[in-house]
PDB file of C-alpha atoms in Angstrom:
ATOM      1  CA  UNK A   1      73.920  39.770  77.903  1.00 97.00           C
ATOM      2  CA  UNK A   2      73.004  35.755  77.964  1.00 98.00           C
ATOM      3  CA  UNK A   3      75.087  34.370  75.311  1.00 98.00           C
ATOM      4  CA  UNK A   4      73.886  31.077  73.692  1.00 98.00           C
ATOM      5  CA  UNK A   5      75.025  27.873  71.574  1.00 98.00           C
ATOM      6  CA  UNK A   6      73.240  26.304  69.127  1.00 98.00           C
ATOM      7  CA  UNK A   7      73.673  22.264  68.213  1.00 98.00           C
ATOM      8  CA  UNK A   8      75.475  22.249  64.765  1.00 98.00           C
ATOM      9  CA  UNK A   9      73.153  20.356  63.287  1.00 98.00           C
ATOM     10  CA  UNK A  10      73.489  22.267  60.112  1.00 97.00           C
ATOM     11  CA  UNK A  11      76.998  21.056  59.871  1.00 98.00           C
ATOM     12  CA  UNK A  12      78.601  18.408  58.122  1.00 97.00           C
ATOM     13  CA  UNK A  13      79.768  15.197  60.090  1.00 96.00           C
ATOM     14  CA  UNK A  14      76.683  15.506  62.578  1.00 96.00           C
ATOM     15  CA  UNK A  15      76.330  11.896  63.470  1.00 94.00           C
ATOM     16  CA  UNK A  16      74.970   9.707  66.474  1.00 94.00           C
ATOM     17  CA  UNK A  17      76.427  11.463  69.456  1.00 96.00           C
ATOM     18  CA  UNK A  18      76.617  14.799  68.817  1.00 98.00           C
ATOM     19  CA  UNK A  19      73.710  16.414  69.892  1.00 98.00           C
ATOM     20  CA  UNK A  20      74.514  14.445  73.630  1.00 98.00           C
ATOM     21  CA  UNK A  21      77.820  15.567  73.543  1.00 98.00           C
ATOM     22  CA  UNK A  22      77.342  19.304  72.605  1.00 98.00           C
ATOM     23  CA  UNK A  23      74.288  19.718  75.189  1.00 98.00           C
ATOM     24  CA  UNK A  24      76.463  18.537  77.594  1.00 98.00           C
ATOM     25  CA  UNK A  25      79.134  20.908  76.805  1.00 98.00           C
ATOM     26  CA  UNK A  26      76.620  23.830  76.351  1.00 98.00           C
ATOM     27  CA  UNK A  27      74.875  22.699  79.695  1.00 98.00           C
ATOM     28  CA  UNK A  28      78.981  22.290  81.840  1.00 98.00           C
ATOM     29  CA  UNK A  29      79.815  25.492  80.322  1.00 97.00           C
ATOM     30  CA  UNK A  30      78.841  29.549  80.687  1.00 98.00           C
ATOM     31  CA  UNK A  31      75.702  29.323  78.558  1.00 98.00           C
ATOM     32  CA  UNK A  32      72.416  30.705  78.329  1.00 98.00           C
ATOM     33  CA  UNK A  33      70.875  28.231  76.165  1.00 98.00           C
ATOM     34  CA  UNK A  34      70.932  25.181  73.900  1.00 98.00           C
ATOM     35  CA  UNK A  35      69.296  25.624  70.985  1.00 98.00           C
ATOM     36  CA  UNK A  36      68.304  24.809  66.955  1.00 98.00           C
ATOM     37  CA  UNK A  37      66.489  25.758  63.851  1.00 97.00           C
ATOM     38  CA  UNK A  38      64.357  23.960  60.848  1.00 97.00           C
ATOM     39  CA  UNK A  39      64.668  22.957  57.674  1.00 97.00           C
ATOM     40  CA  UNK A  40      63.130  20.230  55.592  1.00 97.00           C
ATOM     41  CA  UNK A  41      64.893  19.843  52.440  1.00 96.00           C
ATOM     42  CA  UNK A  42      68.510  19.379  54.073  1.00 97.00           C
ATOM     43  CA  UNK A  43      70.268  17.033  55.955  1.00 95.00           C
ATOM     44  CA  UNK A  44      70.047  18.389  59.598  1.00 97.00           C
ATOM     45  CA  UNK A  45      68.345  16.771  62.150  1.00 96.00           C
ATOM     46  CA  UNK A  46      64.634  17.041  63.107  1.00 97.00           C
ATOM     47  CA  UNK A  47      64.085  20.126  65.686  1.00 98.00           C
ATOM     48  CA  UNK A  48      61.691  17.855  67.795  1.00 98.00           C
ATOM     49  CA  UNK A  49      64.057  15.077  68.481  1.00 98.00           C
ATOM     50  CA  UNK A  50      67.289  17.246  68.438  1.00 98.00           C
ATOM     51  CA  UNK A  51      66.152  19.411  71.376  1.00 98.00           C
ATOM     52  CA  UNK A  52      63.976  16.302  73.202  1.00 98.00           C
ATOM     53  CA  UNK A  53      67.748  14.716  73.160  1.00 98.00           C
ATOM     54  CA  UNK A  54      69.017  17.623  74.401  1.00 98.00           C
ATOM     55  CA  UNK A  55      66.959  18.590  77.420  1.00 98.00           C
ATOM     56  CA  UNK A  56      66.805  14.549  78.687  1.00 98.00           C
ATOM     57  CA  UNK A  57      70.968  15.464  79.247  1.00 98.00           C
ATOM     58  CA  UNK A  58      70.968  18.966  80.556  1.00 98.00           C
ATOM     59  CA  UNK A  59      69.161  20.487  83.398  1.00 98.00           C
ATOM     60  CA  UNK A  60      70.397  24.334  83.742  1.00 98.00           C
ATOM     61  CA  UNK A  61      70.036  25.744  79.824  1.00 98.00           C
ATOM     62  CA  UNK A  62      66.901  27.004  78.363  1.00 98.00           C
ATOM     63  CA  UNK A  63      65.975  24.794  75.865  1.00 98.00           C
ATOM     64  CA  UNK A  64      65.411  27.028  72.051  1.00 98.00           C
ATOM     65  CA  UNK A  65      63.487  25.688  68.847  1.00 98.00           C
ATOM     66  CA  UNK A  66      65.011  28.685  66.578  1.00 97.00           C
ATOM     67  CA  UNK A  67      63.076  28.474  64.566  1.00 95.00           C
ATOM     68  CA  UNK A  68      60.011  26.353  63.911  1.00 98.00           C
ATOM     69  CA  UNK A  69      58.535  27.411  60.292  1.00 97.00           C
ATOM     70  CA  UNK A  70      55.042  27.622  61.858  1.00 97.00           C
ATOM     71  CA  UNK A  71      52.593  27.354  58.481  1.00 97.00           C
ATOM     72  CA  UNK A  72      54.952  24.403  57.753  1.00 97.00           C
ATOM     73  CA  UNK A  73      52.765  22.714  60.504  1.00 97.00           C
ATOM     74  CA  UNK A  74      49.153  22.371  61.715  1.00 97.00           C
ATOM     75  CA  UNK A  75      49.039  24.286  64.737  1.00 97.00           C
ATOM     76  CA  UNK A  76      47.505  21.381  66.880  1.00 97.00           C
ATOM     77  CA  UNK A  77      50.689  19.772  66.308  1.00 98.00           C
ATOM     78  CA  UNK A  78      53.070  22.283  67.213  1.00 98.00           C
ATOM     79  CA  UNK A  79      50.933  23.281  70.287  1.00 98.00           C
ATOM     80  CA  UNK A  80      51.365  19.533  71.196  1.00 98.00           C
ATOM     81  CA  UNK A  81      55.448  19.316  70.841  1.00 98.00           C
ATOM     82  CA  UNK A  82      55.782  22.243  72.453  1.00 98.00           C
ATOM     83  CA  UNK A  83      54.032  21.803  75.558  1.00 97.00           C
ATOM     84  CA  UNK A  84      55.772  18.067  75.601  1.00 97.00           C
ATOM     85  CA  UNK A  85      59.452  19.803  75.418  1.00 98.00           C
ATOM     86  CA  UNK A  86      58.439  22.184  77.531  1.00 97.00           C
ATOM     87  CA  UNK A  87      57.442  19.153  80.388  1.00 96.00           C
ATOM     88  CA  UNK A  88      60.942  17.185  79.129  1.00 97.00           C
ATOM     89  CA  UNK A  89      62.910  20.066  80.126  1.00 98.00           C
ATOM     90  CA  UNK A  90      60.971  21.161  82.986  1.00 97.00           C
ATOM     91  CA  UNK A  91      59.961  24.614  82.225  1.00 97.00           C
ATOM     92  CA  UNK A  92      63.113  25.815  80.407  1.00 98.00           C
ATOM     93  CA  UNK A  93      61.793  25.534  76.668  1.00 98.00           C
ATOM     94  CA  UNK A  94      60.559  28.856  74.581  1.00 98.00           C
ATOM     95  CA  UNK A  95      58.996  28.219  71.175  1.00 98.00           C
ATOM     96  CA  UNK A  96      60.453  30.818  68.238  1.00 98.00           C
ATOM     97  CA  UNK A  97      58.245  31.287  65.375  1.00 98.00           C
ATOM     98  CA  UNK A  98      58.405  32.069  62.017  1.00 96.00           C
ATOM     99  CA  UNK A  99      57.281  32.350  58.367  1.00 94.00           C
ATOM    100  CA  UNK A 100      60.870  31.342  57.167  1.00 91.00           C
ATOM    101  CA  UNK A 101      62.094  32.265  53.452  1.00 88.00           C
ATOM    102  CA  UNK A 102      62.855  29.029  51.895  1.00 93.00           C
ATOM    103  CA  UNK A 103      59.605  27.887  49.217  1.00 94.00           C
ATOM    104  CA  UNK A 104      61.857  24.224  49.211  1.00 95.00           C
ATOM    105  CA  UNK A 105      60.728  23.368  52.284  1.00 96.00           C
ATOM    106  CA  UNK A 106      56.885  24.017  51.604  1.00 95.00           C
ATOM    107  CA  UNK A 107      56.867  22.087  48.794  1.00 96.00           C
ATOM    108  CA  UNK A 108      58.565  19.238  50.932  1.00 97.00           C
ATOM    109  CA  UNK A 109      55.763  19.180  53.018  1.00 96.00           C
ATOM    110  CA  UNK A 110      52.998  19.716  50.149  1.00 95.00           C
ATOM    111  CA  UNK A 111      52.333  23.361  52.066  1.00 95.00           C
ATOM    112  CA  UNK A 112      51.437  26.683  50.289  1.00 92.00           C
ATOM    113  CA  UNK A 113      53.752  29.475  50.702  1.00 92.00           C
ATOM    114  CA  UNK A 114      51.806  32.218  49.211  1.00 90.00           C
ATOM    115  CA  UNK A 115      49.780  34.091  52.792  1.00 89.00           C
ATOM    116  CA  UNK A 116      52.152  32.872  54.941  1.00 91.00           C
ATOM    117  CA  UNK A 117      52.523  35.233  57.005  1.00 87.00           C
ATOM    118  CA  UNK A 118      49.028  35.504  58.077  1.00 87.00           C
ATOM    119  CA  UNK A 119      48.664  32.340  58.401  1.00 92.00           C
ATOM    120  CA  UNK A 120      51.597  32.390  60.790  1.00 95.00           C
ATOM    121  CA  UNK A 121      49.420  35.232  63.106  1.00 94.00           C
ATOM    122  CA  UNK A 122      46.116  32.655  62.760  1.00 96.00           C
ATOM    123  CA  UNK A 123      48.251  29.619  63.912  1.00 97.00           C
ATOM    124  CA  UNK A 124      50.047  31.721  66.911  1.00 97.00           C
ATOM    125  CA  UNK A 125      46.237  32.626  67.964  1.00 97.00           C
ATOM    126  CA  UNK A 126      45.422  28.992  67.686  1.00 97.00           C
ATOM    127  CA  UNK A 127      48.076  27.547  69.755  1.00 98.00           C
ATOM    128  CA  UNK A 128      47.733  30.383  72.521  1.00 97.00           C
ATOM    129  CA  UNK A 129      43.722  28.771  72.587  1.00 97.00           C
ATOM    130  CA  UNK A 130      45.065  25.342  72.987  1.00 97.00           C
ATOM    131  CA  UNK A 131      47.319  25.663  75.561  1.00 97.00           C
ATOM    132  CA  UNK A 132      44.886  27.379  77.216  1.00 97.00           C
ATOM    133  CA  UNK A 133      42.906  24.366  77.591  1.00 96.00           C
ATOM    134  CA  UNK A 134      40.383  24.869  74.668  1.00 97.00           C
ATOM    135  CA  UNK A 135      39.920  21.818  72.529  1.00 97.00           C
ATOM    136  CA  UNK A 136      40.856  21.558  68.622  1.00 96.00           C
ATOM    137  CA  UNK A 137      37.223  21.560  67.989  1.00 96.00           C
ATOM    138  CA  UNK A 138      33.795  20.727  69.795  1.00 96.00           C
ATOM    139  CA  UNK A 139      33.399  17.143  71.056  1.00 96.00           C
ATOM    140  CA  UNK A 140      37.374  16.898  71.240  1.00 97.00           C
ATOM    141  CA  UNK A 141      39.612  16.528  74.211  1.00 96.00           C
ATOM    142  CA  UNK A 142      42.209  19.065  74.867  1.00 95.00           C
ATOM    143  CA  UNK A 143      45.453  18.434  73.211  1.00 93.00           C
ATOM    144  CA  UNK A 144      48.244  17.887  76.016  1.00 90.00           C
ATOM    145  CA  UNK A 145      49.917  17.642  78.357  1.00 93.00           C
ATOM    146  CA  UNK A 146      48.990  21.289  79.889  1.00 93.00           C
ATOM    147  CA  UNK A 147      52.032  23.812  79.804  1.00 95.00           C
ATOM    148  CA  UNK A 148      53.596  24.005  82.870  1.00 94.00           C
ATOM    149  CA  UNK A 149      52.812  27.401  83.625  1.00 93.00           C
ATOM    150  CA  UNK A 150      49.914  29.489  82.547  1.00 92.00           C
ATOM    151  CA  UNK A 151      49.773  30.628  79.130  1.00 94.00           C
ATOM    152  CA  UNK A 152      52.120  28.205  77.905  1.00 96.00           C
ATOM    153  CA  UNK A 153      56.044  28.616  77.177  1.00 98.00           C
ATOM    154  CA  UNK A 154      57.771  32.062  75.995  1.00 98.00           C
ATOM    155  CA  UNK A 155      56.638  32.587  72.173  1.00 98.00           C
ATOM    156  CA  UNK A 156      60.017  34.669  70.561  1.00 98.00           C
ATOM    157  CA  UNK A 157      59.051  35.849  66.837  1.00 97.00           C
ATOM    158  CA  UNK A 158      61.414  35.507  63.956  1.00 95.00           C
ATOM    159  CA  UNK A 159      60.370  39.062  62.472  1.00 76.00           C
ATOM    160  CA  UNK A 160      62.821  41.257  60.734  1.00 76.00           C
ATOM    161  CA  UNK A 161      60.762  44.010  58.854  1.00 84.00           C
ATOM    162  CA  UNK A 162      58.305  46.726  59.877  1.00 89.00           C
ATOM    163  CA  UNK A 163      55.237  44.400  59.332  1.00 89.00           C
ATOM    164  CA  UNK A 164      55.804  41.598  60.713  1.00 89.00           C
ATOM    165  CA  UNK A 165      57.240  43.201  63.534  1.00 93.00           C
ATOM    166  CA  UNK A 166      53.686  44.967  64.074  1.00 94.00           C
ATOM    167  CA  UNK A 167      52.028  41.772  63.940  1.00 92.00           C
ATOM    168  CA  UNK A 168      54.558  40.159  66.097  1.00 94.00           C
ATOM    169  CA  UNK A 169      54.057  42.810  68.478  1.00 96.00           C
ATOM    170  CA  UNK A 170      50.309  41.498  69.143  1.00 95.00           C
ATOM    171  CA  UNK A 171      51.241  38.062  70.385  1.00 96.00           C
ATOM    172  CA  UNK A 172      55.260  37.240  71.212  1.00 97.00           C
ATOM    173  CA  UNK A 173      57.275  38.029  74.301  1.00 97.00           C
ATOM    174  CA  UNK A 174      60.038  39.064  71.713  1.00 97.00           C
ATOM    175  CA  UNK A 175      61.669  38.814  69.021  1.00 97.00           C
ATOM    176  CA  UNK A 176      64.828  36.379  67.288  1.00 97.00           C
ATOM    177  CA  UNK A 177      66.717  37.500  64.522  1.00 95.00           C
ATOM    178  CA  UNK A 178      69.892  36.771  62.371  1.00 95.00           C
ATOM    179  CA  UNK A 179      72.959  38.087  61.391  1.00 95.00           C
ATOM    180  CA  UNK A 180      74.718  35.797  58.763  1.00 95.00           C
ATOM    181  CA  UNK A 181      78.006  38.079  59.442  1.00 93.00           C
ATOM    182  CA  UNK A 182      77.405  38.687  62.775  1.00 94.00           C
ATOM    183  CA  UNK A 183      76.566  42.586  62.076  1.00 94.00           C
ATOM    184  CA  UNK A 184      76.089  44.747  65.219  1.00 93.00           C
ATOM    185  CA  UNK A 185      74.049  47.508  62.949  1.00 93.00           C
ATOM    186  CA  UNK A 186      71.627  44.824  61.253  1.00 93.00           C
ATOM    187  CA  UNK A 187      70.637  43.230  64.943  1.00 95.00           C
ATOM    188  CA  UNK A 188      70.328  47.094  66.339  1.00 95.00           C
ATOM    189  CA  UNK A 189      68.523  47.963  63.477  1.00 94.00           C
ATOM    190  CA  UNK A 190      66.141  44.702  64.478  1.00 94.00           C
ATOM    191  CA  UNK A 191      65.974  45.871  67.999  1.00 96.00           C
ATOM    192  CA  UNK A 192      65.303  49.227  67.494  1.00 95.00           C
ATOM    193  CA  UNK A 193      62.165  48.007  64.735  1.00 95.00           C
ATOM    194  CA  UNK A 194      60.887  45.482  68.080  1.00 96.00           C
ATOM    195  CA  UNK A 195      60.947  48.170  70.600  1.00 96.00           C
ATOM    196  CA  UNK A 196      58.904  50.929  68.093  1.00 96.00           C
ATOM    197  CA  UNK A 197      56.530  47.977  67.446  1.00 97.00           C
ATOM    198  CA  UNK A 198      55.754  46.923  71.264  1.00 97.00           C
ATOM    199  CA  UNK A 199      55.535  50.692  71.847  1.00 97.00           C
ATOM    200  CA  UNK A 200      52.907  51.237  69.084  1.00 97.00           C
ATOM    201  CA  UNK A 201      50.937  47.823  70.099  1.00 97.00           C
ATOM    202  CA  UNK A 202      51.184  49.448  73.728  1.00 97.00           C
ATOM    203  CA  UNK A 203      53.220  46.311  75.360  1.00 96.00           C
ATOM    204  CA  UNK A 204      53.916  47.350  78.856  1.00 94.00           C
ATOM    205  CA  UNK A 205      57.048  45.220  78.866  1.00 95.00           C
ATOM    206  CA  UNK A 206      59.936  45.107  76.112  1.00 96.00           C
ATOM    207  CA  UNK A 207      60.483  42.445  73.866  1.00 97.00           C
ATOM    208  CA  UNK A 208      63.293  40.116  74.792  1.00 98.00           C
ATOM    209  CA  UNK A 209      65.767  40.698  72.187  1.00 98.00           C
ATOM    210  CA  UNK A 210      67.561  37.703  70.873  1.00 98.00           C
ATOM    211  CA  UNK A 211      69.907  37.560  68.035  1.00 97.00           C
ATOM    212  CA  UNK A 212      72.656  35.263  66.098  1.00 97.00           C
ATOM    213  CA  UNK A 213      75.423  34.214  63.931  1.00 97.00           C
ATOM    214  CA  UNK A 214      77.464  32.166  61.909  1.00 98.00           C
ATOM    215  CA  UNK A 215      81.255  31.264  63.549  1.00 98.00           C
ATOM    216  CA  UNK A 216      84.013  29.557  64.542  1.00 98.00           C
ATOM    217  CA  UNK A 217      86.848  28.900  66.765  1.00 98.00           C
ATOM    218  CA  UNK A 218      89.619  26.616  66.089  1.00 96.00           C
ATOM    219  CA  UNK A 219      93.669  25.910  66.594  1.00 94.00           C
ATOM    220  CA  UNK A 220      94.521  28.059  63.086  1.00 95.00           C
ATOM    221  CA  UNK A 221      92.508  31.157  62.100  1.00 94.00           C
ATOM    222  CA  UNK A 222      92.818  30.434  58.376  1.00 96.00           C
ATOM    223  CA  UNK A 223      91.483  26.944  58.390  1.00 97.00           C
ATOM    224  CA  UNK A 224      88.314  28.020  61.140  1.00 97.00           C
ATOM    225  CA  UNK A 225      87.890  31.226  58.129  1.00 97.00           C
ATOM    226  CA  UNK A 226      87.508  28.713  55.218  1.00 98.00           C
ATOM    227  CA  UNK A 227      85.983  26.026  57.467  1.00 98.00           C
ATOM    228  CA  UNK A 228      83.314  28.620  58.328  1.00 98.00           C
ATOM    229  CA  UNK A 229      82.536  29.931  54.770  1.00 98.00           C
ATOM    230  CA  UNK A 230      82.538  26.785  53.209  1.00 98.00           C
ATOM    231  CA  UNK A 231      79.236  25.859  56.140  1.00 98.00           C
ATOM    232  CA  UNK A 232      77.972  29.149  55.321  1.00 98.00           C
ATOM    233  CA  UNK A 233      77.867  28.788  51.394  1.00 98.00           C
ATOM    234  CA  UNK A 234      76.675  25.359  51.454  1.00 97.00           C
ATOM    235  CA  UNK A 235      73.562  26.147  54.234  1.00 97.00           C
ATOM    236  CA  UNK A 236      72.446  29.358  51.990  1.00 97.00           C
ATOM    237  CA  UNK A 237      73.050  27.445  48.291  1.00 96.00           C
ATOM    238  CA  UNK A 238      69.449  26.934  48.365  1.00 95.00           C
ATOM    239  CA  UNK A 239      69.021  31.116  47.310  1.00 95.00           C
ATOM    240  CA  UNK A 240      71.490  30.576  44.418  1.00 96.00           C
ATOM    241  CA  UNK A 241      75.333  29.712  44.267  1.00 96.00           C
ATOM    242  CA  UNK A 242      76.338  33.732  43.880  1.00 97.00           C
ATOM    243  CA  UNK A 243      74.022  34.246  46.918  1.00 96.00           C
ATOM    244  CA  UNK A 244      75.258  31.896  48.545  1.00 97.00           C
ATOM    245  CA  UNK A 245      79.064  32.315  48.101  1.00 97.00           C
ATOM    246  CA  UNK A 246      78.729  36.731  48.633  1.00 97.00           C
ATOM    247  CA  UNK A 247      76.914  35.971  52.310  1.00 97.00           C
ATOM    248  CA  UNK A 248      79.838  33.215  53.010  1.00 97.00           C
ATOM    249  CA  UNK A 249      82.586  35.875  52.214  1.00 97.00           C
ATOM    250  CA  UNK A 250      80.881  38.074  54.866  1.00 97.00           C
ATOM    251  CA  UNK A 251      81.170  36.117  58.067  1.00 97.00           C
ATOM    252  CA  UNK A 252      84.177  37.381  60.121  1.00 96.00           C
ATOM    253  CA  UNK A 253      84.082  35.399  63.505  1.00 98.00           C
ATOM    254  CA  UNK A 254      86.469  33.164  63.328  1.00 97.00           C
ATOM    255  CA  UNK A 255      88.930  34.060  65.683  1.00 97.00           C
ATOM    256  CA  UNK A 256      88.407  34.929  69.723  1.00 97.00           C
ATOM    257  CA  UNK A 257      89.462  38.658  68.763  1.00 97.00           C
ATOM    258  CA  UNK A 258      86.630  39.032  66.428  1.00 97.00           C
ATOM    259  CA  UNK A 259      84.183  36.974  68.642  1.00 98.00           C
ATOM    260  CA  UNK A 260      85.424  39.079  71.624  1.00 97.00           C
ATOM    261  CA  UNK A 261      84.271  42.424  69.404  1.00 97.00           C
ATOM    262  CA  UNK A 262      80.980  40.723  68.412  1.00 98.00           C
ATOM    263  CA  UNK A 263      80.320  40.424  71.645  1.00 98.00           C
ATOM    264  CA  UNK A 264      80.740  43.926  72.980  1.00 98.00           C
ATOM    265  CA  UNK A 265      78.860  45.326  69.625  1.00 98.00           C
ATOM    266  CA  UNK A 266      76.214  42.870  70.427  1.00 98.00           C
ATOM    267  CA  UNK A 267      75.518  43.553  74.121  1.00 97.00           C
ATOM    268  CA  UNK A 268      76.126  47.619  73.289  1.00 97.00           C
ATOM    269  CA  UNK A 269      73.286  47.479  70.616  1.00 97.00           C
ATOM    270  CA  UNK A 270      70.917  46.286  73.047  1.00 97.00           C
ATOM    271  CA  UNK A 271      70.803  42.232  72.773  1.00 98.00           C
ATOM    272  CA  UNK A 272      69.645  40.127  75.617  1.00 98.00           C
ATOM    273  CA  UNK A 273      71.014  37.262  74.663  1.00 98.00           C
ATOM    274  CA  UNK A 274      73.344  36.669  71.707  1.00 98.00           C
ATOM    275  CA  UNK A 275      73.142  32.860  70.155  1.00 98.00           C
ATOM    276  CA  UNK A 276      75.957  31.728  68.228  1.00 98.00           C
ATOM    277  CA  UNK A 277      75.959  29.430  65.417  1.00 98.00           C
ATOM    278  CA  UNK A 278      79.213  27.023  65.347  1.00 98.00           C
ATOM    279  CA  UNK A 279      80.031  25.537  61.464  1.00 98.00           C
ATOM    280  CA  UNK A 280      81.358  22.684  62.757  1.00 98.00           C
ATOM    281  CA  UNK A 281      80.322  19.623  64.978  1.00 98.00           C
ATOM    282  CA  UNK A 282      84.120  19.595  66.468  1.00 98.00           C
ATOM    283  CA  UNK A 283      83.560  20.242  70.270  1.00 98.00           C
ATOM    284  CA  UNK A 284      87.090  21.637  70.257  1.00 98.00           C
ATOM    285  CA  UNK A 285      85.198  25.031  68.674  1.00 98.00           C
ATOM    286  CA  UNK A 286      82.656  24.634  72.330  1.00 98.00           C
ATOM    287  CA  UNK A 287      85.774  24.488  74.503  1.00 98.00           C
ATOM    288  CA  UNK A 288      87.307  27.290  73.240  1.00 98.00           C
ATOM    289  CA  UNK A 289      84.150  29.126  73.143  1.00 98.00           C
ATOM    290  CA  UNK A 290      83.614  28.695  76.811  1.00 98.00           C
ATOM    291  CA  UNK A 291      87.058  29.370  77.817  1.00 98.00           C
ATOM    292  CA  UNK A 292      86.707  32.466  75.905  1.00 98.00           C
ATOM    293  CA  UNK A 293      83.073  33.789  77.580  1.00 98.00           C
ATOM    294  CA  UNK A 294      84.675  32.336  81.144  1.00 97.00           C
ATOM    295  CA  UNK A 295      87.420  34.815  80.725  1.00 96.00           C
ATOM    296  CA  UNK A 296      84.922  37.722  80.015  1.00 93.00           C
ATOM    297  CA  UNK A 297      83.358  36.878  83.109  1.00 83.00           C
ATOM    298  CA  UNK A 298      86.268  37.563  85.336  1.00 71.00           C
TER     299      UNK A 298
END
C-alpha cells in the first residue's frame, strides 16, 4: 500500500514556507504522494498554487488535487490547470473530483448547489473532450497546453454512496474517499461500493482505491490528541458546533501505535494508497511520520 501526505494547509500557522518545506520533506521521505484539498470560505491556501509550489520542489511524488469541487468551476478552467500541473510536475499529477458537501463555498463563488452532482458527470465529460484536443466551442482554439499523455492525467472520484459511485464508475480511474477517524470499516465499506460499481459499468480494470485521515504525531501523546481534535473541530465547524466537536472526539491517530494499526487495517481492507492528513504545519509530525513508515519497510 502507497501511503501519502497531504500539505497542512488546513492547519493553523500555515505561513510563507510551508508548503516548500513540507514537499520537500514528503518528496526526501517514504511517500507516495504530495497532496491537498479545496475550500473557499476558509483560510487554507488555493489548491492551484499550493500544489504548482509543490511540484516546482519535488521530482519523485505524484502530485494530488484532493479534491477540486468540480461545479465550483467552469470546466474549461479546470481542464486548463490541470493539464498545466500536470506539465509542472512532469506527468506525476492526477486530478480528484468531486461534488463536495459544503453550500458555503457555492455561495462564495455565486454557484448553485442544487444538481450538482450531474453537473459534476457533464463537466468530467467536458474536460475528457478538451484534453482531447476539441475546442471550448466552434471557431475557438484548443485550451492548453496538451496533457502529456493521451487522455489526459488520472481522474480519481470523490464518491462515497451507491450513486455516485455508479456514475463515477462511467468516467474515473478510481475512487478517493475519507475517513475523519481513520475507520478501516467506512474505507472497506467505500472499496467494496467502487469495485461492485466498476463491475456493473463492466470496467475491465479496478478502480484505484485511495483513502484518508485526520492525525498526528508529536513528542507527548496527550498534547498531539488535543492538538488533533481541536484541527478537526475547527475544519468541520462549518456543519454545526455539535457536529463538529462529536467527529473531533472520534479521531484516534495520534500516536505511532495507533497509526501503525491504521495502517495494517487500511492496507488489509483493500487500499492502494492511504493519504494522511497531519493537523499541524510542525514538520516535527513529517519526521516522525517517515521514521515511522521507514521502519515498516524493513
Amino acid at each position: 500500500m502507497d501511503i501519502g501526505i497531504a500539505l497542512p494547509t488546513m492547519a493553523p500557522g500555515y505561513g510563507p514556507t510551508t508548503t516548500v518545506d513540507w514537499a520537500r520533506g514528503i518528496d526526501a521521505g517514504p511517500f507516495s504522494s504530495v497532496s491537498t484539498g479545496e475550500r473557499i470560505s476558509f483560510d487554507n491556501q488555493d489548491w492551484t498554487v499550493a500544489l504548482a509550489a509543490a511540484a516546482a520542489v519535488t521530482e519523485r511524488v505524484r502530485v494530488i488535487a484532493n479534491v477540486v469541487v468540480l461545479p465550483l468551476h467552469p470546466a474549461a478552467e479546470v481542464a486548463k490547470q490541470a493539464v498545466a500541473l500536470d506539465q509542472v510536475s512532469n506527468g506525476r499529477f492526477t486530478l480528484g473530483v468531486g461534488g463536495g458537501g459544503r453550500e458555503h463555498d457555492y455561495r462564495s463563488l455565486g454557484a448553485s448547489f442544487s444538481r450538482r452532482h450531474a453537473h459534476l458527470d457533464e463537466q468530467v465529460a467536458e474536460i475528457r473532450r478538451l484534453w482531447a484536443g476539441e475546442p471550448p466551442f466552434e471557431g475557438a482554439d484548443p485550451i492548453g497546453p496538451p496533457p502529456l499523455k493521451a487522455g489526459g492525467p488520472p481522474l480519481l472520484a470523490g464518491s462515497l454512496g451507491p450513486k455516485s459511485m455508479a456514475r463515477a464508475a462511467r468516467w474515473a480511474d478510481g475512487v478517493t474517499g475519507f475517513s475523519v477517524a481513520g475507520v478501516a470499516d467506512e474505507m472497506a465499506g467505500t472499496f467494496a461500493l467502487a469495485d461492485r460499481a466498476w463491475t456493473d459499468a463492466g470496467r475491465d480494470t479496478a478502480p484505484r482505491k485511495v483513502n484518508g485521515c485526520f492525525y498526528l504525531l508529536g513528542e507527548d501523546d496527550e498534547a498531539a490528541r488535543d492538538e488533533l481534535r481541536r484541527f478537526a473541530a475547527r475544519y468541520l465547524a462549518v456543519f454545526g458546533p455539535e457536529f463538529a466537536d462529536a467527529m473531533a472526539a472520534e479521531t484516534c491517530v495520534w500516536n505511532e501505535a495507533a497509526l501503525h494499526q491504521l495502517l495494517d487495517e487500511a492496507e488489509a481492507a483493500g487500499c492502494d494508497e492511504l493519504i494522511l492528513v497531519p493537523g499541524t504545519v510542525d514538520t516535527d509530525c513529517l519526521d516522525r511520520t517517515a521514521a515511522l513508515v521507514a521502519s515498516r519497510a524493513r
